[in-house]
Coordinates of C-alpha atoms in Angstrom, one line a residue:
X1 CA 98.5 92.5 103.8
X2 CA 96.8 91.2 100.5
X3 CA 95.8 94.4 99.1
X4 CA 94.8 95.4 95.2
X5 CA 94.7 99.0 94.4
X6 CA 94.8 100.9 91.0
X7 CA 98.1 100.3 90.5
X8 CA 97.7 96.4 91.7
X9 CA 96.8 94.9 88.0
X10 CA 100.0 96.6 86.8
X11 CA 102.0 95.3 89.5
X12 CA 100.6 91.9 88.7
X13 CA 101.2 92.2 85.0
X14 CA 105.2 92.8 86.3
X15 CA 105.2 89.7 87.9
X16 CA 103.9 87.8 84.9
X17 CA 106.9 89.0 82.9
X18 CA 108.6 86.7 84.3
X19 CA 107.0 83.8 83.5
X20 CA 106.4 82.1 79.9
X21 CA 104.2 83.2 78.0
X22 CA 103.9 86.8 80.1
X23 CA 102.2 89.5 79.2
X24 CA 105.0 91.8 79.5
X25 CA 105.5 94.1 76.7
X26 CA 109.4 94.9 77.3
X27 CA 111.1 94.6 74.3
X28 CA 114.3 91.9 74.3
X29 CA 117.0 92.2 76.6
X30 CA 115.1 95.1 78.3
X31 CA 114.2 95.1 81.9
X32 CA 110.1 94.9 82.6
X33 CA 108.9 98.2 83.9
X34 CA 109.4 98.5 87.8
X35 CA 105.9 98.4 90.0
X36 CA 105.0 101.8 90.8
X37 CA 104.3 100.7 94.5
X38 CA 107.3 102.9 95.8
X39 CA 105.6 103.9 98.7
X40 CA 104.2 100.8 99.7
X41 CA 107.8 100.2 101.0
X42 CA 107.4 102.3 104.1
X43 CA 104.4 103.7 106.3
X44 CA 101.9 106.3 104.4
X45 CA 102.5 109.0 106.9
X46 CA 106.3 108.8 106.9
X47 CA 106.1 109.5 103.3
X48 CA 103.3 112.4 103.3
X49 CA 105.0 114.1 106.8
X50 CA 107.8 116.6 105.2
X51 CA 109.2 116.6 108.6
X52 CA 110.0 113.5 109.0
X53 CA 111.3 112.9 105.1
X54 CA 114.9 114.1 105.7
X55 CA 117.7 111.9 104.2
X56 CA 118.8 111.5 107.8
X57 CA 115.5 109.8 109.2
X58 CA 115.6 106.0 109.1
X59 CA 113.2 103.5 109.7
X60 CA 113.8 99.9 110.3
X61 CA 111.2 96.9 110.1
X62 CA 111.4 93.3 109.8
X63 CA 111.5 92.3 105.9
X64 CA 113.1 96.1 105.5
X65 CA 115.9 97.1 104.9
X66 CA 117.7 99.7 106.8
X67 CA 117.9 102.8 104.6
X68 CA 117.2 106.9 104.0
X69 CA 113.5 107.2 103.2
X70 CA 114.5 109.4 100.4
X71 CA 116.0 106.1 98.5
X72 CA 112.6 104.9 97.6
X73 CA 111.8 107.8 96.1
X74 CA 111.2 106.8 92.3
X75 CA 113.7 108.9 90.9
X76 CA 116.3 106.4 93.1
X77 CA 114.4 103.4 93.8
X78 CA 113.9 102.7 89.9
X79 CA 117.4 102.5 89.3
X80 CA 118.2 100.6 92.5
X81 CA 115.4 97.7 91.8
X82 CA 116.8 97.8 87.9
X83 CA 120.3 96.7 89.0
X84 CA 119.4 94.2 91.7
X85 CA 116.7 92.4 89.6
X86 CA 119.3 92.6 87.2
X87 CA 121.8 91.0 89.3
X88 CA 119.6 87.9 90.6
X89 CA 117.3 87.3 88.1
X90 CA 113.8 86.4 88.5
X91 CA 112.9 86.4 91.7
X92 CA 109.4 84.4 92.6
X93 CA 107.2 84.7 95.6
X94 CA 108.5 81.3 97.2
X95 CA 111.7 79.9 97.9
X96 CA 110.4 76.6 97.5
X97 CA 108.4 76.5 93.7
X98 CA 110.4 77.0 91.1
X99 CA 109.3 81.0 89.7
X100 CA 107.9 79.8 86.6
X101 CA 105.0 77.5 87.8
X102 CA 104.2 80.0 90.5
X103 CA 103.8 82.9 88.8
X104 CA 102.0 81.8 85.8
X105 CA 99.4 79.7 87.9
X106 CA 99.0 81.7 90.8
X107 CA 98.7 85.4 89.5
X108 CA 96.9 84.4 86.3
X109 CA 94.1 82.8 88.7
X110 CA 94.1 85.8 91.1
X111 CA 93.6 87.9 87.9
X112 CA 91.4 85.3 85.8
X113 CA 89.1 83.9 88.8
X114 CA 89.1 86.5 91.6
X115 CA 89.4 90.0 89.6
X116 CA 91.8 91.8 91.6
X117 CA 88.7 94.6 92.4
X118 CA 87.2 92.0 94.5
X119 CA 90.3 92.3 97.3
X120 CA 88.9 95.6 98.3
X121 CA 92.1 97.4 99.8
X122 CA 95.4 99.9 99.0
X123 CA 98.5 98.5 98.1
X124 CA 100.1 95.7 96.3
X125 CA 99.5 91.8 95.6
X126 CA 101.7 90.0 98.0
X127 CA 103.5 86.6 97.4
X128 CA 101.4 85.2 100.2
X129 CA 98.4 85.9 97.6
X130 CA 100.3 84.8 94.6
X131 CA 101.4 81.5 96.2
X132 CA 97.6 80.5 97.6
X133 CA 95.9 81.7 94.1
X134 CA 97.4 78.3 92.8
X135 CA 93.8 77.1 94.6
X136 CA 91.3 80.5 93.7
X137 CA 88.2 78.8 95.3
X138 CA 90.0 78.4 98.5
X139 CA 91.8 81.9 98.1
X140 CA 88.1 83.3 97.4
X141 CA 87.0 82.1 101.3
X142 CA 90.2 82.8 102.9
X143 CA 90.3 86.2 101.4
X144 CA 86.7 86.8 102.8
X145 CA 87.7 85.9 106.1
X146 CA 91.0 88.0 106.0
X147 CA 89.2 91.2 105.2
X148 CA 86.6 90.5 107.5
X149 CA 89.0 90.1 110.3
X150 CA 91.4 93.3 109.9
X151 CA 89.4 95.7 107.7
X152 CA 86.1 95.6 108.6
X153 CA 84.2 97.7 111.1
X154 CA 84.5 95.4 114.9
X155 CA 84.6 95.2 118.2
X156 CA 88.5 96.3 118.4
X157 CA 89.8 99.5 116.6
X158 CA 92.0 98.5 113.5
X159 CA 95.5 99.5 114.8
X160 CA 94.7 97.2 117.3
X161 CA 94.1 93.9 115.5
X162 CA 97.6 94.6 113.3
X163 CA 98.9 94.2 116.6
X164 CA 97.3 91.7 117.7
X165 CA 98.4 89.8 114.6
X166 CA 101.8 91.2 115.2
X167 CA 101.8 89.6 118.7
X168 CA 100.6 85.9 117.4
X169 CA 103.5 85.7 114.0
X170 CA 106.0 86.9 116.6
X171 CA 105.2 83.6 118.5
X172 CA 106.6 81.5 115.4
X173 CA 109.4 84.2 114.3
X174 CA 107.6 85.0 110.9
X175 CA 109.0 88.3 110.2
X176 CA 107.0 87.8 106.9
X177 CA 103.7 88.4 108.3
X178 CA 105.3 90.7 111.4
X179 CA 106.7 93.1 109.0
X180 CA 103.7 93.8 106.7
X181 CA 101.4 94.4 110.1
X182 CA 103.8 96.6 111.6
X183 CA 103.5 98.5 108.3
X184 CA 99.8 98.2 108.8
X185 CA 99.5 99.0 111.9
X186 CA 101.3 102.3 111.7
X187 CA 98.8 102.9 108.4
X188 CA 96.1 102.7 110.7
X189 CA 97.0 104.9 112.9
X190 CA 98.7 103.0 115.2
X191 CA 101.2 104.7 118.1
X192 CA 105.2 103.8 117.0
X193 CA 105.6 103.5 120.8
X194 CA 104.3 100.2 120.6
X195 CA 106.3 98.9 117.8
X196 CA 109.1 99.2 120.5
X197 CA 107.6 95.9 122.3
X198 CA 105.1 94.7 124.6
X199 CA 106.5 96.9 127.2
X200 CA 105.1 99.8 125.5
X201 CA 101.3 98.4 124.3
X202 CA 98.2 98.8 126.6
X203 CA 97.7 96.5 129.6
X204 CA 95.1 95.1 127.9
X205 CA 96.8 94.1 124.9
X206 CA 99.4 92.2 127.4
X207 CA 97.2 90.4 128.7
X208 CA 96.6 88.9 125.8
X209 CA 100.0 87.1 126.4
X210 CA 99.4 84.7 128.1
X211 CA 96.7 82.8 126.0
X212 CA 98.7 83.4 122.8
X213 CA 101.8 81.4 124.0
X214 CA 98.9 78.6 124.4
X215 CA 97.3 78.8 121.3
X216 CA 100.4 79.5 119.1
X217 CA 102.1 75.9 121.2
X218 CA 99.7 73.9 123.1
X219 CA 95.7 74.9 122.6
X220 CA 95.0 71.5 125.1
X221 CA 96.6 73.6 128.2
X222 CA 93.6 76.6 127.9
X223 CA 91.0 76.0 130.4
X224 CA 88.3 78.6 131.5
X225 CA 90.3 80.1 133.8
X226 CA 92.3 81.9 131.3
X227 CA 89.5 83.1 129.6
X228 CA 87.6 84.6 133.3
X229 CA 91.1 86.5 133.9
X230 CA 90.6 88.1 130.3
X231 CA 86.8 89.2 131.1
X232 CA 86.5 90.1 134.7
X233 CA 85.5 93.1 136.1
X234 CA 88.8 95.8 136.0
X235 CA 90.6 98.4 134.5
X236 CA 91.8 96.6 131.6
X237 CA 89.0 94.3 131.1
X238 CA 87.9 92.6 127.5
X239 CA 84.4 92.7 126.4
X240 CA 82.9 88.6 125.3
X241 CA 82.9 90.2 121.4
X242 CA 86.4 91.6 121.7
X243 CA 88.0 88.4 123.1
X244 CA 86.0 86.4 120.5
X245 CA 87.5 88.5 117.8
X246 CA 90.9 88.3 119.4
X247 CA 91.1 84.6 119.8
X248 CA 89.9 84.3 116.1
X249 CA 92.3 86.8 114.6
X250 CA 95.7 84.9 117.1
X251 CA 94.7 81.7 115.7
X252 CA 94.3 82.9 111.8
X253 CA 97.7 84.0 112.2
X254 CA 99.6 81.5 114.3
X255 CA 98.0 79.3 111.1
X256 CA 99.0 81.7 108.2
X257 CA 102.5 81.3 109.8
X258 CA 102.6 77.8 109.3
X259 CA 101.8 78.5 105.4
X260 CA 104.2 81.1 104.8
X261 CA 106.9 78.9 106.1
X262 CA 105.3 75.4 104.9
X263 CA 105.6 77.2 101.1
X264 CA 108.7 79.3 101.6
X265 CA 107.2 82.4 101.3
X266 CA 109.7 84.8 100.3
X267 CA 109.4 88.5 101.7
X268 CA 108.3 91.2 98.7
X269 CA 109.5 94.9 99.0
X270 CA 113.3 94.9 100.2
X271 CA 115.4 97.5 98.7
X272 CA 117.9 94.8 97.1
X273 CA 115.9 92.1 97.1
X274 CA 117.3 89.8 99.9
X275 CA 114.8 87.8 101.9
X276 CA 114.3 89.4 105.5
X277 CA 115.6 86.3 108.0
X278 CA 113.4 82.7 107.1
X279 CA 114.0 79.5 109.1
X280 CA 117.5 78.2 109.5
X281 CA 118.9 75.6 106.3
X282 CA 121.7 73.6 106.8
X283 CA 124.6 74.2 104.2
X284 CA 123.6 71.2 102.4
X285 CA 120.6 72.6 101.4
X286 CA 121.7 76.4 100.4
X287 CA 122.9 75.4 97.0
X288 CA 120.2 73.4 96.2
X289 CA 117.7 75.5 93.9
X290 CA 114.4 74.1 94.2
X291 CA 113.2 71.9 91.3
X292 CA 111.9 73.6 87.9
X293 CA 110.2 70.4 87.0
X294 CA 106.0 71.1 87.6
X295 CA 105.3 67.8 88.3
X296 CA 108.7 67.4 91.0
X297 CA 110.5 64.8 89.4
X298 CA 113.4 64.4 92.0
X299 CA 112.3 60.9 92.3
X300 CA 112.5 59.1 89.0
X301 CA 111.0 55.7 88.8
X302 CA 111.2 54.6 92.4
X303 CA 108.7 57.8 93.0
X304 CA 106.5 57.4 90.5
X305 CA 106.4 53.5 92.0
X306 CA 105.3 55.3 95.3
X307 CA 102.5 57.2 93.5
X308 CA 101.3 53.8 92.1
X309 CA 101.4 52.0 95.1
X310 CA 99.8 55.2 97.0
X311 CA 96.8 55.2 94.6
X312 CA 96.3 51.4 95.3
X313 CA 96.3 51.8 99.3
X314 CA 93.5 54.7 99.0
X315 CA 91.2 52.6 96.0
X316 CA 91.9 49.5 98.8
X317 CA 90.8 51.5 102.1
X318 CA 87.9 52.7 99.4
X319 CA 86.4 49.3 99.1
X320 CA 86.4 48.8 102.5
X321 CA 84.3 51.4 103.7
X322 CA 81.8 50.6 100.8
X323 CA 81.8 47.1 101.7
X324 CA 81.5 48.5 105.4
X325 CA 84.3 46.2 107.0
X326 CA 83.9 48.1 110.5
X327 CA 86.2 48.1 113.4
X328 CA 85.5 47.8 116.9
X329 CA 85.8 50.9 118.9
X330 CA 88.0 49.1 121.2
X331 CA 90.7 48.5 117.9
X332 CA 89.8 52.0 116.7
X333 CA 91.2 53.5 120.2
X334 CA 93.7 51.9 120.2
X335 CA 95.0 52.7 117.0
X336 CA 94.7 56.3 117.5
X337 CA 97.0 55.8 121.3
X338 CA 99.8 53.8 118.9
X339 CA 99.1 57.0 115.6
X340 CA 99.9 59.7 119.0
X341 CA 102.8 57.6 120.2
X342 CA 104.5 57.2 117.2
X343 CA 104.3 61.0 116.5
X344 CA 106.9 61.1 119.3
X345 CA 109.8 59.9 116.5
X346 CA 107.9 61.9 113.9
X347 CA 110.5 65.3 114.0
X348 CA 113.3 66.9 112.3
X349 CA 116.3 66.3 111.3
X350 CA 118.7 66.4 114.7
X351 CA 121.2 68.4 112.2
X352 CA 118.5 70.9 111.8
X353 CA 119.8 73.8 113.8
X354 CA 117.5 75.4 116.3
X355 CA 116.1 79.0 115.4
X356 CA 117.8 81.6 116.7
X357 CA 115.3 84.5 118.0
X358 CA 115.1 87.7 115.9
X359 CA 115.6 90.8 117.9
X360 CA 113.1 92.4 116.5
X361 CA 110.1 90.0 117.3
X362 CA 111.5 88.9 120.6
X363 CA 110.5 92.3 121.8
X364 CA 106.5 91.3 121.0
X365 CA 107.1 87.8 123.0
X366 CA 106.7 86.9 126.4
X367 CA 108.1 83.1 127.5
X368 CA 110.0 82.9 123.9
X369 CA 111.3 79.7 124.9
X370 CA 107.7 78.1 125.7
X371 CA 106.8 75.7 122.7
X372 CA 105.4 72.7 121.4
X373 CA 105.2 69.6 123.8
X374 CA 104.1 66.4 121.8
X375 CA 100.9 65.6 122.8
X376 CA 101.2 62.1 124.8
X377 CA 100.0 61.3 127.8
X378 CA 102.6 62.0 130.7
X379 CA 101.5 60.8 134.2
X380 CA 98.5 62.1 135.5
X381 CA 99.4 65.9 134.5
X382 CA 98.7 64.6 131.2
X383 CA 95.3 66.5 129.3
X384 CA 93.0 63.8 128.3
X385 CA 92.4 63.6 124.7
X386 CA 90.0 65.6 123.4
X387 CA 87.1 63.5 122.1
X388 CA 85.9 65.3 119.2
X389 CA 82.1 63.7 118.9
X390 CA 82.1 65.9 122.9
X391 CA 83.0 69.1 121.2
X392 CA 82.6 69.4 117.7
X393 CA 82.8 72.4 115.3
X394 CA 79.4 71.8 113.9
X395 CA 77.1 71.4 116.5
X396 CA 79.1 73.5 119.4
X397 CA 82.4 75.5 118.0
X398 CA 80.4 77.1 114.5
X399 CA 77.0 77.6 116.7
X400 CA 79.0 79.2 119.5
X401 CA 80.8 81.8 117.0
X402 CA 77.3 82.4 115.3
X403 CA 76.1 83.7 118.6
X404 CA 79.2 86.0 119.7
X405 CA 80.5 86.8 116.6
X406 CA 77.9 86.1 113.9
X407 CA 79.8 88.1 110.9
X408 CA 82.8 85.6 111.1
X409 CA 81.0 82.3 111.8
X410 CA 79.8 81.9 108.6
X411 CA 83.2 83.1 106.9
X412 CA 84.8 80.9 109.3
X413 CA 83.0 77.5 107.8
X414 CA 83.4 77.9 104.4
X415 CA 87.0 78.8 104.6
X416 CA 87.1 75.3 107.0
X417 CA 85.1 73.8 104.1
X418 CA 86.6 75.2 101.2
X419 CA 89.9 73.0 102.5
X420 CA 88.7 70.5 103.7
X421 CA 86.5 69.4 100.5
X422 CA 88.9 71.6 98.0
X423 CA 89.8 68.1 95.0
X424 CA 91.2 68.2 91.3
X425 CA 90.6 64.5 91.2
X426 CA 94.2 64.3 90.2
X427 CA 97.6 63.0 91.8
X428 CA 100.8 63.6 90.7
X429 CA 100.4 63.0 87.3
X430 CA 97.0 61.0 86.8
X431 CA 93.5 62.1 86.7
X432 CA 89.9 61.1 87.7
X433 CA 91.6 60.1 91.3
X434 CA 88.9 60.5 94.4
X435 CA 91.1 61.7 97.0
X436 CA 88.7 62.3 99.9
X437 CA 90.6 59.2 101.9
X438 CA 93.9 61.1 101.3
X439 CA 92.6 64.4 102.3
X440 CA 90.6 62.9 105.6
X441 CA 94.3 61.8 106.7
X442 CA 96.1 64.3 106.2
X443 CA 93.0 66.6 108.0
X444 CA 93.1 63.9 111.1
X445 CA 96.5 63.6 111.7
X446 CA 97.4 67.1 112.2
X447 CA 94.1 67.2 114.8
X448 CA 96.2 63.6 116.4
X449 CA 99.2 65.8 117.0
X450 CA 97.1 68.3 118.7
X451 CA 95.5 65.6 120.6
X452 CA 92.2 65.5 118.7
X453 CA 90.6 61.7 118.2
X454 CA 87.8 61.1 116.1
X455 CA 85.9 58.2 117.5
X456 CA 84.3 56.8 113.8
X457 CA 88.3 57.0 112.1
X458 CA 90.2 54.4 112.0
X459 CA 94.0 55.6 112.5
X460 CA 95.1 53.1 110.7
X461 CA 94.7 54.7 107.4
X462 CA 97.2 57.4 108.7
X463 CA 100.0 54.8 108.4
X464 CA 98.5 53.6 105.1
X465 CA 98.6 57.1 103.4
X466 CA 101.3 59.4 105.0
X467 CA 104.8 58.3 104.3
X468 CA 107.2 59.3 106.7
X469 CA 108.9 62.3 105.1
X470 CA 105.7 63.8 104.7
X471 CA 104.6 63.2 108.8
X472 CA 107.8 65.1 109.6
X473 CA 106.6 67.8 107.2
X474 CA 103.3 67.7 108.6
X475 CA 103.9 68.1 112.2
X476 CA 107.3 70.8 111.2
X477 CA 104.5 73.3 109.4
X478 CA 102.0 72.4 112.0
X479 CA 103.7 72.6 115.3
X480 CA 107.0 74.5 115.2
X481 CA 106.7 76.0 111.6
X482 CA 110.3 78.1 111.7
X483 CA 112.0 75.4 111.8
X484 CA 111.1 74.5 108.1
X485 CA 112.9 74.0 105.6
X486 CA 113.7 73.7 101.9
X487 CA 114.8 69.7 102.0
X488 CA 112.0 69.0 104.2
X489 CA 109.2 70.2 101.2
X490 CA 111.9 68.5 98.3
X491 CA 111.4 65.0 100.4
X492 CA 107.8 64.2 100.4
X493 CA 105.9 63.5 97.2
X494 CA 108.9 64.0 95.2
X495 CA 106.7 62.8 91.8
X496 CA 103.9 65.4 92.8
X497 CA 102.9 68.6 91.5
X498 CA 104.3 71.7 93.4
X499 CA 100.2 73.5 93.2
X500 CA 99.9 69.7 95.2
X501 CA 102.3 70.5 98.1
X502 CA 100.7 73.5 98.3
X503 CA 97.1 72.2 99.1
X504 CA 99.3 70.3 101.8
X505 CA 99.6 73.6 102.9
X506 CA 96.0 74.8 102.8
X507 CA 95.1 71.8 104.6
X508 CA 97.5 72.7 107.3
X509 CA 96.4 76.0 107.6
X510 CA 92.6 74.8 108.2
X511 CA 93.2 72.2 110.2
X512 CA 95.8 73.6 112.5
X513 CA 93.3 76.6 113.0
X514 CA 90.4 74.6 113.3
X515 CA 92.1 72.3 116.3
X516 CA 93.4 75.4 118.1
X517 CA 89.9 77.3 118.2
X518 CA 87.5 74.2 119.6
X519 CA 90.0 74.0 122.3
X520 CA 89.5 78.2 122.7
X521 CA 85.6 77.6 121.8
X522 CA 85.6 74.5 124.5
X523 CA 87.1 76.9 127.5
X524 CA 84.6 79.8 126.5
X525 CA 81.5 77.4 126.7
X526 CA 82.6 76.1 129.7
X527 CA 83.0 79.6 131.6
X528 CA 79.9 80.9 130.4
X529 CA 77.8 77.4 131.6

């Protein structure tokens, strides 16, 4: 997916012609020189078999347009990509950030911080990796993860885990991250026959099914039984280290599917430049470019009041935990119950049109209409809430991963910490800010929607810190991503920095991750005891 090889820098360089300041050398009024990643457009072996390279043959996957190989060919594609660009204008990697601030920030600190080397693949930089290299520390633990996970010698053969992956964005509709791992997975040696659907894959790869839907909608449902069906004795059986590697690999992408849609991620590669189908926006929203202003000043005064009074609440709840003003755990329960109640009003827009199902990821679905439930207690077929001082990630989740899967533990917690702890000391547009207190609520709501209570956090800082615009964004991006959208990321923080928004995101990502795997991590140590 996020891939640098030696034609990456150059590729990279492209994209920076575009901002201000770039590094293009084009003269003016000339277009930048096109990428020379023709190729990357369509599987490796279609290109290299002559037999299947015929203008007649045509391959279709989501983000790809429908179209004679022999179009991409350079001595076609150039020309084709000249005019489109031509026709749109600069096109950035999100939907959301206006191109400029994008581009300049996040490809200059892949190139500047990371050293595009250090990515260790074949292929191009993808918007996914220009977007998140607007935060390179966090991009530098992510990145580890993400090679560790589908290039890396383990328990399950490559093609497999692109399929895997394919399996667990299908789930959320991302055709983003479906498209580049069907292009992956076919790279790796993968059968086509399987790209046909579920129908087609292993047994054992079905099976898998089942505890997707739960991890991708609601983690609390997953007990041990679902993990004995997975590893008893049979034909089709899973090994402990396969499952473990599995689970990890559903959840990383159930999670990168909330960022691609949280950010707008725009799909790279299509022959005329037309994003591949995104979440549905409602026709108010269409002509609404997203703001060029780096510091999102939709607001005006009234938002930069917001920011004021935001600073005031967090320097306020400050104090208070140095002056140790506790609360009873009795009040501290409770507040959580009325924080996971209220999240029951906390949802889109009812004008916000329900996604319909792409045809080409429905096939990689089983029970597509099995979703998100708020979690809220319901009679007594309610889950209790998980206590998270009873199952931590520290002392159980992280020591149980070390044990079964000791190459991605470690990964695993410093990607969790590289979020979780990631500060500027800014917000919006003042400095020397400590924003642990905002980061801790953001972190501990999107566990509260996933039914997560921390026992020493009071809830009541939630309401404090999270205006209501950005709950709805919150719990959109975290629970039922594909139905984001573009007015949804305009309406919170309006005075804040778009790089800002995008930590939002990172945080998310963790988070969301984190809360789904304890509850995976939870089942596991309770079959094996």
């Amino acid at each position: 997916m996020i891939v640098a090889d030696s034609e990456c820098r150059a590729e990279l360089k492209d994209y920076l012609r575009f901002a201000p300041g770039g590094v293009g050398d084009s003269g003016p009024g000339e277009d930048p020189p096109i990428p020379q990643c023709w190729d990357s457009w369509v599987p490796t072996q279609f290109l290299k078999n002559s037999a299947w390279s015929e203008p007649s043959f045509l391959i279709t996957l989501p983000n790809m347009c429908i179209s004679p190989i022999w179009l991409h060919h350079p001595k076609y594609a150039r020309k084709e990509q000249r005019e489109s660009r031509a026709r749109r204008g600069p096109r950035g990697p999100s939907a959301f950030i206006p191109v400029e601030e994008v581009l300049r920030e996040g490809a200059e600190s892949l190139e500047q911080h990371l050293g595009l080397e250090a990515l260790m693949s074949s292929g191009r930089v993808d918007n996914l990796a220009v977007v998140m290299g607007l935060h390179p520390d966090y991009f530098t633990s992510f990145w580890r993860l993400h090679y560790l996970l589908l290039h890396t010698d383990g328990p399950l053969a490559s093609s497999w885990r692109h399929y895997i992956a394919i399996m667990a964005a299908a789930r959320h509709q991302c055709s983003y991250l479906v498209g580049s791992h069907m292009a992956e997975f076919l790279q790796t040696g993968g059968d086509p026959e399987w790209l046909l659907g579920l129908h087609r894959a292993p047994e054992k790869l079905r099976k898998l099914s089942e505890i997707n839907k739960l991890l991708a909608h609601r983690p609390w449902l997953i007990t041990k039984e679902h993990i004995q069906a997975l590893l008893k004795t049979g034909e089709h059986t899973w090994s402990l280290a396969e499952l473990i590697q599995a689970l990890v690999l559903l959840t990383h992408c159930h999670s990168l599917s909330s960022f691609v849609f949280g950010c707008g991620i725009l799909p790279e590669g299509d022959a005329d430049g037309s994003p591949a189908p995104q979440a549905p926006t409602p026709p108010s929203e269409q002509s609404s470019p997203p703001s060029r202003d780096p510091l999102n000043n939709s607001g005006g005064f009234e938002s930069a009041r917001d920011v004021e009074a935001l600073m005031e609440r967090m320097q306020q709840l400050q104090e208070s935990l140095l002056r140790d003003e506790g609360t009873s755990q009795e009040e501290m329960e409770s507040r959580f119950e009325l924080e996971k109640s209220e999240s029951l009003l906390v949802t889109p827009s009812a004008d916000i049109l329900e996604p319909s199902p792409h045809p080409d990821m429905l096939c990689f679905v089983e029970d597509p209409t099995f979703g998100y439930e708020d979690f809220t207690r319901r009679g007594a077929q309610a889950p209790p809430t998980f206590r998270a001082q009873d199952y931590t990630w520290e002392d159980h989740g992280y020591s149980l991963i070390q044990r079964l899967y000791p190459e991605g533990g470690q990964l695993l917690d410093e990607k969790f910490q590289a979020a979780y702890s990631l500060t500027y000391n800014t917000i919006a547009m003042h400095s020397g800010v400590d924003t642990s207190v905002l980061r801790r609520a953001i972190w501990n709501y999107i566990h509260c929607v996933f039914g997560i209570r921390y026992d020493d956090y009071d809830y009541g800082e939630v309401n404090q810190l999270l205006e209501r615009n950005l709950k709805v964004y919150i719990k959109t991006v975290a629970c039922y991503p594909e139905k984001t959208t573009r007015r949804m990321y305009n309406l919170f923080w309006r005075h804040f920095r778009h790089s800002e928004k995008v930590h939002v995101n990172l945080l998310l990502l963790e988070a969301r991750m984190q809360a789904a795997l304890l509850y995976a991590l939870r089942a596991i140590t309770r079959y094996m005891t």
